Coordinates of C-alpha atoms in Angstrom, one line a residue:
M1121 CA 36.3 -15.7 131.9
R1122 CA 38.8 -17.9 133.3
I1123 CA 40.3 -20.3 131.4
H1124 CA 39.1 -24.1 131.5
C1125 CA 39.5 -27.2 129.3
L1126 CA 36.7 -28.5 126.8
S1127 CA 34.9 -31.7 128.0
T1128 CA 35.5 -34.9 126.0
Q1129 CA 32.1 -34.3 124.5
L1130 CA 32.3 -31.0 123.5
A1131 CA 35.8 -31.4 122.0
N1132 CA 34.7 -34.8 119.8
Q1133 CA 31.7 -32.6 118.8
I1134 CA 34.1 -29.6 117.1
A1135 CA 36.4 -32.2 116.0
A1136 CA 33.2 -33.5 114.3
G1137 CA 32.8 -30.6 112.6
E1138 CA 35.5 -30.9 110.4
V1139 CA 35.6 -34.3 110.0
V1140 CA 31.6 -35.2 109.5
E1141 CA 29.9 -32.6 107.1
R1142 CA 27.3 -34.9 106.3
P1143 CA 26.3 -38.5 105.7
A1144 CA 28.5 -38.9 102.3
S1145 CA 31.3 -38.1 105.1
V1146 CA 30.7 -41.0 107.6
V1147 CA 30.7 -43.1 104.3
K1148 CA 33.9 -41.4 103.0
E1149 CA 36.0 -42.2 106.6
L1150 CA 34.4 -45.7 106.5
L1151 CA 35.2 -46.7 103.4
E1152 CA 39.0 -45.5 103.7
N1153 CA 39.1 -47.6 106.6
S1154 CA 37.7 -50.9 105.1
L1155 CA 40.8 -50.6 102.0
D1156 CA 43.4 -49.4 104.6
A1157 CA 42.3 -52.9 106.7
G1158 CA 42.8 -54.7 103.4
A1159 CA 39.4 -55.6 102.6
G1160 CA 38.5 -57.5 99.3
E1161 CA 35.0 -56.8 99.6
V1162 CA 32.7 -54.0 101.0
T1163 CA 29.1 -53.2 101.2
I1164 CA 27.4 -50.2 102.1
D1165 CA 24.3 -49.9 103.1
I1166 CA 22.3 -46.7 103.4
E1167 CA 18.7 -45.8 105.0
Q1168 CA 17.0 -42.5 104.4
G1169 CA 19.9 -40.8 102.6
G1170 CA 22.8 -42.1 105.7
L1171 CA 20.4 -40.5 108.2
R1172 CA 18.5 -43.5 109.6
L1173 CA 21.8 -46.1 109.0
I1174 CA 24.5 -46.1 107.4
R1175 CA 26.4 -49.6 108.0
V1176 CA 29.9 -50.6 106.4
T1177 CA 30.8 -54.6 106.1
D1178 CA 34.2 -55.8 104.8
D1179 CA 36.5 -58.8 105.0
G1180 CA 39.5 -56.6 105.7
G1181 CA 42.0 -57.7 108.6
G1182 CA 39.9 -56.9 111.7
I1183 CA 40.5 -55.3 115.1
H1184 CA 41.5 -57.3 118.1
K1185 CA 39.4 -57.1 121.3
D1186 CA 41.4 -54.9 123.0
D1187 CA 41.3 -52.2 120.7
L1188 CA 37.9 -52.2 120.3
Q1189 CA 37.6 -49.3 122.8
L1190 CA 40.6 -47.7 121.7
A1191 CA 39.9 -47.5 118.1
L1192 CA 37.2 -45.0 119.0
S1193 CA 39.3 -43.2 120.6
R1194 CA 40.9 -39.9 119.7
H1195 CA 44.2 -39.8 118.3
A1196 CA 44.2 -43.5 118.3
T1197 CA 45.7 -45.5 115.1
S1198 CA 47.3 -48.5 114.0
K1199 CA 48.7 -46.6 110.4
L1200 CA 51.0 -44.4 112.1
S1201 CA 53.4 -44.1 115.3
E1202 CA 56.8 -42.5 114.5
L1203 CA 57.4 -38.7 113.4
D1204 CA 59.2 -39.8 110.5
E1205 CA 56.7 -41.7 109.3
L1206 CA 54.3 -38.6 108.6
S1207 CA 56.5 -38.0 105.4
R1208 CA 55.7 -41.0 103.9
I1209 CA 51.8 -41.7 104.4
A1210 CA 50.8 -44.7 102.2
T1211 CA 47.8 -44.8 103.9
L1212 CA 44.6 -43.2 103.3
G1213 CA 43.9 -42.8 107.3
F1214 CA 45.8 -41.7 109.6
R1215 CA 44.7 -39.3 112.0
G1216 CA 42.8 -41.1 114.0
E1217 CA 40.2 -38.5 114.7
A1218 CA 37.1 -40.1 112.0
L1219 CA 35.5 -42.8 114.3
P1220 CA 35.7 -40.7 117.6
S1221 CA 33.7 -37.7 115.8
I1222 CA 31.8 -39.9 114.3
V1223 CA 30.9 -41.4 118.1
S1224 CA 30.1 -38.1 119.2
V1225 CA 27.6 -37.2 117.1
A1226 CA 25.7 -40.5 116.4
R1227 CA 24.7 -43.6 117.9
L1228 CA 27.2 -46.3 116.7
S1229 CA 27.9 -50.1 116.9
L1230 CA 31.3 -51.6 115.8
S1231 CA 31.6 -55.6 115.5
S1232 CA 34.8 -56.8 114.0
R1233 CA 36.7 -60.3 114.1
E1234 CA 40.2 -60.6 113.2
A1235 CA 41.7 -63.0 110.8
G1236 CA 41.9 -67.1 112.3
A1237 CA 40.0 -65.4 115.8
D1238 CA 37.6 -67.8 117.2
A1239 CA 35.2 -65.3 117.8
A1240 CA 34.0 -61.8 117.1
W1241 CA 33.6 -58.7 119.3
R1242 CA 30.9 -56.0 119.6
I1243 CA 31.2 -52.8 120.9
D1244 CA 28.6 -49.9 121.3
N1245 CA 28.3 -46.1 122.3
D1246 CA 25.5 -44.6 125.0
S1247 CA 23.7 -41.2 124.1
Q1248 CA 26.0 -39.3 125.5
G1249 CA 28.9 -40.6 123.3
N1250 CA 30.4 -43.0 126.4
L1251 CA 31.6 -46.5 125.1
G1252 CA 30.8 -50.1 126.7
E1253 CA 32.6 -53.0 127.0
P1254 CA 32.8 -55.6 124.1
V1255 CA 30.8 -58.3 124.1
P1256 CA 30.8 -61.6 121.8
A1257 CA 29.3 -61.3 118.5
A1258 CA 28.2 -63.3 115.6
H1259 CA 30.7 -61.9 112.7
P1260 CA 32.9 -63.3 109.8
P1261 CA 36.1 -62.5 109.7
G1262 CA 36.0 -58.6 109.0
T1263 CA 34.5 -55.8 109.8
T1264 CA 31.2 -53.8 110.6
L1265 CA 30.3 -50.5 111.2
E1266 CA 26.6 -49.2 111.9
V1267 CA 26.0 -45.7 112.7
R1268 CA 22.3 -44.8 113.1
D1269 CA 20.8 -41.2 114.0
L1270 CA 23.4 -39.2 112.8
F1271 CA 23.4 -35.6 114.6
F1272 CA 20.6 -36.7 117.2
N1273 CA 22.2 -34.9 119.7
V1274 CA 23.4 -31.8 117.4
P1275 CA 20.2 -30.9 115.5
A1276 CA 21.7 -27.6 114.6
R1277 CA 23.6 -29.9 112.3
R1278 CA 20.9 -31.9 111.5
K1279 CA 18.5 -29.3 110.1
F1280 CA 21.3 -27.9 107.6
L1281 CA 21.0 -31.4 105.8
R1282 CA 19.4 -31.7 102.9
S1283 CA 16.5 -34.3 101.4
D1284 CA 17.2 -37.7 101.5
R1285 CA 17.5 -37.9 97.9
T1286 CA 20.2 -34.8 98.0
E1287 CA 22.4 -37.0 101.1
F1288 CA 22.2 -39.9 99.0
G1289 CA 23.7 -38.5 95.9
H1290 CA 26.5 -36.8 98.0
I1291 CA 27.0 -40.6 99.3
E1292 CA 26.7 -42.1 95.3
E1293 CA 29.5 -39.6 94.5
V1294 CA 32.1 -40.6 97.2
F1295 CA 31.7 -44.1 96.7
R1296 CA 31.8 -43.8 92.8
R1297 CA 35.2 -41.9 93.8
I1298 CA 36.8 -44.4 96.0
A1299 CA 35.2 -47.6 93.8
M1300 CA 37.6 -46.3 91.0
S1301 CA 40.3 -45.5 93.2
R1302 CA 40.4 -50.1 93.8
F1303 CA 39.8 -52.0 90.9
E1304 CA 41.0 -54.8 92.7
I1305 CA 38.5 -54.9 95.1
A1306 CA 35.0 -56.1 94.8
F1307 CA 32.0 -53.2 96.2
R1308 CA 28.4 -53.3 97.0
L1309 CA 25.8 -50.3 97.5
N1310 CA 22.4 -51.1 98.5
H1311 CA 19.9 -47.6 99.7
N1312 CA 16.7 -48.8 101.4
K1313 CA 17.2 -52.6 101.0
R1314 CA 17.5 -52.0 97.5
V1315 CA 21.1 -52.2 95.1
V1316 CA 22.3 -49.7 93.5
Y1317 CA 25.7 -50.8 92.3
T1318 CA 27.2 -54.4 92.4
L1319 CA 30.7 -54.0 90.9
R1320 CA 32.7 -57.1 90.8
P1321 CA 36.7 -57.1 90.7
D1322 CA 38.3 -55.7 87.6
A1323 CA 41.5 -57.9 86.7
G1324 CA 42.0 -55.3 83.6
D1325 CA 42.8 -52.0 83.0
G1326 CA 40.3 -50.8 85.1
A1327 CA 38.0 -49.6 82.2
A1328 CA 35.0 -51.7 82.8
R1329 CA 34.5 -50.1 86.1
V1330 CA 35.1 -46.3 85.1
A1331 CA 32.7 -47.4 82.6
E1332 CA 30.0 -48.7 85.2
L1333 CA 30.7 -45.8 87.3
C1334 CA 31.1 -42.5 84.9
G1335 CA 28.8 -44.3 81.6
G1336 CA 30.1 -46.2 78.4
E1337 CA 30.5 -42.9 76.8
F1338 CA 33.1 -41.4 78.7
I1339 CA 35.1 -44.3 78.0
E1340 CA 34.4 -44.8 74.1
H1341 CA 34.6 -41.2 73.5
S1342 CA 38.4 -41.0 75.5
L1343 CA 42.1 -41.5 75.0
A1344 CA 43.6 -44.1 77.3
I1345 CA 47.0 -42.6 78.6
A1346 CA 50.3 -44.1 80.2
G1347 CA 53.2 -41.9 80.6
E1348 CA 56.0 -41.9 82.7
A1349 CA 58.9 -39.8 83.8
G1350 CA 61.2 -38.5 87.1
G1351 CA 59.7 -41.1 89.4
L1352 CA 56.1 -39.9 88.1
R1353 CA 53.9 -42.2 86.5
L1354 CA 50.6 -40.8 85.1
R1355 CA 48.3 -43.7 83.7
G1356 CA 44.1 -43.4 82.8
W1357 CA 41.7 -41.4 80.4
I1358 CA 40.7 -38.3 79.4
G1359 CA 38.1 -37.2 77.4
L1360 CA 38.2 -36.1 73.9
P1361 CA 37.4 -32.5 73.5
T1362 CA 34.3 -32.8 71.2
H1363 CA 33.1 -34.5 74.1
S1364 CA 33.5 -32.0 76.8
R1365 CA 30.8 -31.2 79.2
G1366 CA 29.0 -28.0 80.8
Q1367 CA 30.3 -28.6 84.2
A1368 CA 33.2 -30.0 85.9
D1369 CA 31.4 -33.0 87.1
L1370 CA 33.3 -35.9 85.4
Q1371 CA 36.9 -34.9 86.5
Y1372 CA 38.9 -37.9 89.3
F1373 CA 41.8 -37.3 89.8
Y1374 CA 44.2 -39.1 92.5
V1375 CA 47.5 -39.4 93.9
N1376 CA 48.7 -42.9 95.1
G1377 CA 45.4 -43.8 95.3
R1378 CA 43.9 -40.6 96.9
V1379 CA 41.3 -38.9 95.4
I1380 CA 42.4 -34.9 95.6
R1381 CA 41.0 -31.6 94.5
D1382 CA 43.7 -29.5 93.8
R1383 CA 44.2 -26.1 92.0
L1384 CA 47.2 -26.9 90.2
V1385 CA 46.6 -29.9 89.0
S1386 CA 43.3 -28.0 87.5
H1387 CA 45.3 -25.8 86.1
A1388 CA 47.6 -28.0 84.4
V1389 CA 44.8 -30.0 82.8
R1390 CA 42.9 -27.0 81.5
Q1391 CA 45.9 -25.9 79.8
A1392 CA 46.8 -29.0 78.2
Y1393 CA 43.2 -28.8 76.8
R1394 CA 43.8 -24.7 76.0
D1395 CA 43.5 -25.0 72.3
V1396 CA 41.3 -27.6 71.7
L1397 CA 38.1 -26.9 74.2
F1398 CA 35.4 -24.5 72.8
Q1399 CA 34.6 -21.7 75.4
G1400 CA 33.1 -22.4 78.4
R1401 CA 33.4 -26.2 78.0
H1402 CA 35.1 -28.7 80.6
P1403 CA 37.3 -31.7 80.3
T1404 CA 36.7 -34.9 81.9
Y1405 CA 39.1 -37.2 82.9
V1406 CA 39.9 -40.1 85.2
L1407 CA 43.8 -39.7 85.9
F1408 CA 46.0 -41.6 88.2
L1409 CA 49.5 -40.1 89.5
D1410 CA 51.5 -42.3 91.1
M1411 CA 55.0 -41.0 92.9
P1412 CA 57.0 -41.1 96.0
P1413 CA 54.8 -40.6 99.2
E1414 CA 57.9 -38.8 100.7
E1415 CA 57.4 -35.8 97.6
V1416 CA 53.5 -35.0 98.6
D1417 CA 52.2 -33.9 101.9
V1418 CA 48.7 -35.3 102.4
N1419 CA 48.5 -33.9 106.2
V1420 CA 47.1 -30.2 105.1
H1421 CA 43.4 -30.7 105.7
P1422 CA 41.3 -32.4 107.7
T1423 CA 38.7 -34.4 105.2
K1424 CA 42.8 -34.8 103.3
H1425 CA 40.9 -33.9 100.1
E1426 CA 44.2 -31.4 99.4
V1427 CA 47.7 -32.3 99.1
R1428 CA 50.8 -30.2 98.9
F1429 CA 53.4 -31.0 96.2
R1430 CA 57.1 -30.8 97.6
E1431 CA 58.0 -30.5 93.8
S1432 CA 55.2 -28.7 92.2
R1433 CA 56.4 -27.2 89.3
L1434 CA 58.2 -30.4 88.4
V1435 CA 54.4 -32.3 88.6
Y1436 CA 52.6 -29.4 86.6
D1437 CA 55.3 -29.8 84.0
F1438 CA 55.0 -33.4 83.9
L1439 CA 51.2 -33.3 83.4
F1440 CA 50.8 -30.7 81.0
H1441 CA 53.3 -32.1 78.6
T1442 CA 51.6 -35.4 79.1
L1443 CA 48.1 -34.5 78.5
H1444 CA 49.2 -32.0 75.5
R1445 CA 50.9 -34.7 73.9
A1446 CA 48.1 -37.2 74.2
L1447 CA 46.0 -34.9 73.0
A1448 CA 47.9 -34.0 70.1
Q1449 CA 47.3 -37.2 68.3
D1450 CA 43.5 -36.7 68.5
R1451 CA 43.9 -37.0 64.4
P1452 CA 41.8 -38.9 62.2
G1453 CA 43.3 -42.2 61.9
A1454 CA 45.1 -41.9 65.2
R1455 CA 42.4 -43.1 67.3
G1456 CA 39.9 -44.8 64.7
E1457 CA 36.5 -43.0 64.1
D1458 CA 35.2 -40.8 66.7
T1459 CA 32.4 -43.7 67.8
A1460 CA 35.6 -46.2 68.4
P1461 CA 36.9 -47.1 71.7
A1462 CA 39.9 -45.3 73.4
S1463 CA 42.9 -46.0 72.0
D1464 CA 45.8 -46.7 74.5
F1465 CA 49.0 -45.1 73.4
G1466 CA 51.8 -45.3 75.4
I1467 CA 54.4 -42.0 76.2
A1468 CA 57.5 -43.0 76.5
A1469 CA 59.7 -41.9 79.4
R1470 CA 62.1 -39.2 78.4
P1471 CA 63.3 -35.5 79.9
L1472 CA 60.5 -33.0 79.9
P1473 CA 61.2 -29.3 78.9
A1474 CA 60.2 -27.0 81.1
A1475 CA 56.2 -25.9 80.1
P1476 CA 55.1 -22.1 79.3
A1477 CA 54.5 -19.8 81.9
Y1478 CA 50.7 -19.7 82.3
P1479 CA 48.8 -16.7 84.0
S1480 CA 47.8 -18.3 87.6
T1481 CA 44.0 -18.1 86.1
P1482 CA 43.5 -19.5 82.6
R1483 CA 41.6 -17.2 80.4
D1484 CA 39.1 -18.7 77.5
R1485 CA 40.2 -17.2 74.4
Q1486 CA 37.3 -14.9 73.3
P1487 CA 37.3 -14.9 69.4
S1488 CA 37.4 -11.5 67.9
F1489 CA 36.7 -11.5 64.9
P1490 CA 33.6 -13.2 62.6
F1491 CA 34.0 -16.8 62.5
R1492 CA 33.3 -17.6 59.1
T1493 CA 33.0 -15.1 56.9
A1494 CA 30.5 -15.5 53.2
E1495 CA 33.2 -13.3 51.2
P1496 CA 34.1 -15.4 48.3
A1497 CA 37.9 -15.9 48.9
P1498 CA 40.3 -14.7 45.2
Q1499 CA 40.1 -17.8 42.8
N1500 CA 43.4 -18.9 43.3
F1501 CA 43.6 -20.9 46.3
Y1502 CA 46.2 -20.5 49.6
A1503 CA 50.0 -21.4 49.0
V1504 CA 49.9 -23.2 52.2
L1505 CA 48.4 -25.9 50.4
D1506 CA 50.4 -26.2 47.0
A1507 CA 52.8 -28.7 47.5
A1508 CA 49.9 -30.7 49.4
V1509 CA 47.5 -30.2 46.1
A1510 CA 51.1 -31.8 44.0
E1511 CA 51.3 -34.6 46.8
A1512 CA 47.6 -35.5 46.8
A1513 CA 47.3 -35.6 42.8
A1514 CA 50.6 -37.8 42.2
A1515 CA 48.9 -40.2 44.8
P1516 CA 48.2 -43.8 43.3
V1517 CA 44.5 -44.5 43.2
S1518 CA 43.5 -47.9 42.1
V1519 CA 40.7 -48.8 40.1
A1520 CA 38.8 -52.4 40.3
D1521 CA 35.2 -52.8 38.9
G1522 CA 35.0 -49.2 37.9
A1523 CA 34.8 -48.3 41.5
V1524 CA 37.8 -46.0 43.0
A1525 CA 39.5 -46.7 46.0
P1526 CA 40.2 -43.6 48.5
P1527 CA 43.9 -42.7 48.5
A1528 CA 45.8 -43.0 51.6
G1529 CA 44.9 -41.6 54.3
F1530 CA 42.2 -42.6 56.8
L1531 CA 39.8 -39.6 55.6
G1532 CA 40.1 -41.4 52.4
H1533 CA 39.2 -39.7 48.9
A1534 CA 37.0 -36.6 48.5
L1535 CA 33.8 -36.6 46.4
A1536 CA 32.2 -33.2 46.4
Q1537 CA 32.2 -30.2 48.1
I1538 CA 28.7 -29.5 50.1
H1539 CA 27.7 -25.7 49.8
G1540 CA 30.6 -24.2 49.7
V1541 CA 31.1 -25.0 53.8
Y1542 CA 31.7 -29.2 54.4
I1543 CA 33.8 -31.7 52.0
L1544 CA 32.4 -35.4 51.5
A1545 CA 34.6 -37.8 51.2
E1546 CA 34.5 -41.7 50.9
N1547 CA 36.9 -43.7 53.2
T1548 CA 37.2 -47.6 54.0
E1549 CA 34.7 -47.1 56.9
G1550 CA 32.3 -45.2 54.8
L1551 CA 31.6 -41.4 54.5
V1552 CA 33.3 -38.4 56.1
L1553 CA 32.0 -35.1 56.5
V1554 CA 35.1 -32.1 56.9
D1555 CA 34.7 -28.6 58.2
M1556 CA 36.6 -27.3 55.4
H1557 CA 37.1 -23.5 57.4
A1558 CA 37.5 -25.3 61.1
A1559 CA 40.4 -28.3 59.5
H1560 CA 42.3 -25.9 57.6
E1561 CA 42.4 -23.1 60.4
R1562 CA 44.0 -26.3 62.5
I1563 CA 46.3 -26.8 59.9
V1564 CA 47.7 -23.4 59.6
Y1565 CA 47.4 -23.0 63.5
E1566 CA 49.9 -25.8 64.3
R1567 CA 52.1 -24.6 61.1
M1568 CA 51.8 -21.3 62.7
K1569 CA 53.2 -22.8 66.1
A1570 CA 55.5 -25.3 64.5
T1571 CA 57.7 -22.5 62.4
H1572 CA 57.7 -20.4 65.4
H1573 CA 59.6 -22.8 67.5
Q1574 CA 62.1 -24.0 65.0
G1575 CA 63.0 -20.1 64.7
G1576 CA 60.5 -17.9 64.1
V1577 CA 57.3 -17.6 61.4
R1578 CA 58.8 -17.0 57.3
T1579 CA 57.5 -13.7 56.0
Q1580 CA 56.4 -12.8 52.5
P1581 CA 57.0 -9.1 51.3
L1582 CA 53.8 -7.2 50.1
L1583 CA 54.4 -5.9 46.3
V1584 CA 52.4 -3.3 47.4
P1585 CA 53.0 -2.0 51.0
L1586 CA 49.5 -1.1 52.8
T1587 CA 49.0 1.7 54.8
I1588 CA 46.3 1.4 57.5
N1589 CA 44.9 3.9 59.5
L1590 CA 44.7 3.7 63.4
A1591 CA 43.6 5.6 66.5
A1592 CA 46.8 6.9 67.8
R1593 CA 46.9 4.6 71.3
E1594 CA 46.5 1.6 68.6
A1595 CA 49.5 3.1 66.4
E1596 CA 51.7 3.5 69.5
L1597 CA 51.0 0.1 70.9
V1598 CA 52.5 -0.8 67.3
E1599 CA 55.3 1.3 67.8
D1600 CA 55.9 -0.7 71.2
N1601 CA 55.9 -3.9 70.0
Q1602 CA 57.9 -3.9 66.8
E1603 CA 60.0 -7.0 68.5
L1604 CA 56.4 -8.9 68.7
F1605 CA 55.3 -8.5 65.7
A1606 CA 58.5 -9.7 63.6
E1607 CA 58.0 -12.6 66.0
L1608 CA 55.0 -13.0 64.4
G1609 CA 56.1 -12.7 60.8
L1610 CA 54.8 -9.3 60.5
E1611 CA 56.2 -6.0 59.4
V1612 CA 54.3 -3.2 60.5
R1613 CA 55.9 0.3 60.9
R1614 CA 54.7 3.4 62.4
I1615 CA 54.8 6.2 60.1
A1616 CA 52.6 8.7 61.5
P1617 CA 50.7 9.6 64.7
E1618 CA 47.6 7.8 63.4
V1619 CA 49.1 5.8 60.5
V1620 CA 50.8 2.3 59.9
V1621 CA 52.4 0.6 56.9
V1622 CA 52.8 -3.0 56.4
R1623 CA 55.4 -4.3 54.3
A1624 CA 55.8 -8.2 55.2
I1625 CA 53.4 -10.7 56.5
P1626 CA 53.6 -14.3 57.4
S1627 CA 53.8 -16.6 54.2
L1628 CA 51.5 -19.1 55.2
L1629 CA 48.6 -15.9 55.3
C1630 CA 49.6 -14.7 51.7
E1631 CA 45.6 -14.2 51.2
A1632 CA 43.8 -12.8 54.6
D1633 CA 43.2 -9.9 55.1
V1634 CA 46.0 -8.1 55.9
E1635 CA 44.0 -4.6 57.8
K1636 CA 41.7 -7.0 59.8
L1637 CA 44.6 -9.3 60.4
V1638 CA 46.5 -6.2 61.8
R1639 CA 43.7 -4.3 64.0
D1640 CA 42.8 -8.0 65.5
I1641 CA 46.4 -8.3 66.6
V1642 CA 46.5 -4.7 67.8
A1643 CA 43.0 -5.3 69.6
D1644 CA 44.8 -8.8 71.5
I1645 CA 48.1 -6.7 72.6
N1646 CA 45.8 -3.7 73.7
V1647 CA 43.3 -6.6 76.1
H1648 CA 46.8 -8.8 77.0
G1649 CA 49.1 -5.7 78.6
D1650 CA 53.0 -5.5 78.4
S1651 CA 54.7 -7.8 75.7
T1652 CA 55.9 -10.4 78.9
R1653 CA 51.4 -11.6 78.9
V1654 CA 50.9 -11.1 75.6
R1655 CA 54.0 -13.7 75.1
E1656 CA 52.3 -15.7 77.4
H1657 CA 49.0 -15.8 74.9
L1658 CA 51.2 -15.8 72.1
D1659 CA 49.0 -19.2 70.9
D1660 CA 46.2 -17.1 70.9
M1661 CA 47.5 -14.6 68.8
F1662 CA 48.8 -17.6 66.2
A1663 CA 45.0 -18.9 66.5
T1664 CA 44.0 -15.5 65.4
M1665 CA 46.4 -15.1 62.3
A1666 CA 45.4 -18.8 61.4
C1667 CA 41.5 -17.7 61.2
H1668 CA 42.6 -14.9 59.1
G1669 CA 44.3 -17.1 56.7
A1670 CA 42.2 -20.0 57.0
V1671 CA 40.2 -21.1 53.5
R1672 CA 36.9 -19.5 53.9
A1673 CA 33.0 -20.6 53.2
N1674 CA 31.4 -20.3 49.6
R1675 CA 35.4 -20.9 48.3
R1676 CA 34.9 -23.2 45.9
L1677 CA 38.1 -26.1 46.1
T1678 CA 38.5 -28.6 42.9
L1679 CA 38.9 -32.2 44.0
P1680 CA 43.1 -32.2 44.1
E1681 CA 42.9 -29.2 46.8
M1682 CA 39.8 -30.9 48.9
D1683 CA 42.5 -34.2 49.2
A1684 CA 45.1 -32.1 50.0
L1685 CA 43.3 -31.0 52.7
L1686 CA 42.4 -34.2 53.7
R1687 CA 46.1 -35.5 53.7
D1688 CA 47.2 -32.3 56.1
M1689 CA 44.0 -33.5 58.3
D1690 CA 45.8 -36.8 58.4
R1691 CA 49.0 -35.6 59.4
T1692 CA 48.4 -32.8 61.4
E1693 CA 48.2 -32.7 65.2
R1694 CA 44.8 -31.9 67.0
S1695 CA 43.3 -31.6 63.5
G1696 CA 39.9 -33.3 65.3
Q1697 CA 38.8 -29.9 66.5
C1698 CA 39.6 -26.9 65.5
N1699 CA 41.2 -23.9 67.5
H1700 CA 37.8 -23.3 69.5
G1701 CA 37.4 -26.8 70.2
R1702 CA 34.9 -27.7 67.3
P1703 CA 34.9 -30.8 65.8
T1704 CA 36.5 -30.7 62.4
W1705 CA 34.8 -33.9 61.2
V1706 CA 32.3 -36.2 61.0
Q1707 CA 32.2 -39.9 60.1
L1708 CA 29.1 -42.1 58.9
D1709 CA 30.1 -45.8 58.4
M1710 CA 28.4 -48.0 56.5
K1711 CA 26.1 -49.5 59.6
E1712 CA 24.9 -46.1 59.7
L1713 CA 24.2 -45.5 56.3
D1714 CA 22.1 -48.7 56.0
R1715 CA 20.2 -47.9 59.4
L1716 CA 19.7 -44.5 57.3
F1717 CA 17.4 -46.6 54.1
M1718 CA 16.4 -49.3 56.3
R1719 CA 18.2 -51.8 54.5
G1720 CA 18.6 -55.6 56.0
R1721 CA 15.5 -55.0 57.9

């Protein structure tokens, strides 16, 4: 066949296949044009899920009469003129492909009036996509774009669209994403002449806008963050681990005001939640990253949903450490009770250390041990709490009118133990229930990580060395990973083809089932492979060890021991969740207690 040029109509329809996937794609492009035009108020009217009508009206700068035809031509834009500008794009649109692509698959009418102009002008296209001449129109300053009968001339594309309800659901999602990018702009969304959203400008931090679009529960159960370092600035909200979701459907990330989906970002966020999120759950967040435009390339995808960072490792490290530090603040008293509004704490600008080398694909930890055992623990309490017990016992407790006041600390004063599993405590807000195993597991885990980072896990020799029979392959793993076992605070030696001997264990785990602990660590090493990959999952192994060292169910504690555990929770980072993402405590305030007993009714 001979080579020939495509017709303008066919070329535009092919381009439309990249830009205009469904009605929501049209809404996205038109909304971005309105924002780039400096609009302060935008109204979107939708009929039949966008198939019959999409109308976007704004009060932006408007379009000059002589530019109306040009605005609907391919590769025509007011946002880019020189090659150098391509490396520092600050607008949402710049390719000049959206409007001509829409023109080729729909009936379009463009009305616009520049600020200060005497009259408005309108331009329409015919069924072949040809543009008419501008004609006078009645229109206030700003622009209105009407898109009717989408894909009327491409029936093959139209039949792949879903129901009106489904298509409007996609439009709502696009609306939410864009409305959260500009808190200072008013938005209105109507469907079939029914008002769906009316969003007033938010002059504050945007929390009211986010609550309206994502639900008040998200804001109530989130942490407000702000961090800055190395020319990067991160702000927004991250959901508490205890309020994660089964789907990744409440995750919004913006780079310089542009909503994006990026694997590097998703992985950094996931790793920040790594040891506080329950298996199979997804974190929630609305985050805004501001950075120099020349440090990010937004011209890598026709829909501009993906970006490329010039210094991707720097961005990864910044996101990981900022969110990791923020989540570390989630402990009793650091953010108030679990239903309190998100606290707003800042993260001071300071040099960020390099993030650990995580695998390219996150692996959710799957415990290879029973989470809780009914076996009674030894009668003496774990040595890790000895100092805290003494501190709690010495804490001053004031008595007034026969009432015992809770000691210092958000979780208050222990009252009793329930079925050997939960601690009942009283604080200034009301009653607190604590899962003692989950809480102590987090405390031991954080202490093991801290001592490891400070130079190694402290060990304690066994009075009588413990001999363990293993399979030959398992004993070989022990022999090949001596340095790793030492790093974990375990002295284990192979003394026969299928026998190892344990001579020392971490001092934090003096009451643990040593044989089971060693078997679980050998199993972890077998799963992770070589020592390099094992070190990438070192925190997972500390979590395994912490579970062995945590106080078990049915272990009866004295009141000083329970108070010691509460004080450790007050001080320990991330103590709001255990290592597997389960909550460690629940607050019942006086209002909830009064409601249970119908007091005041």
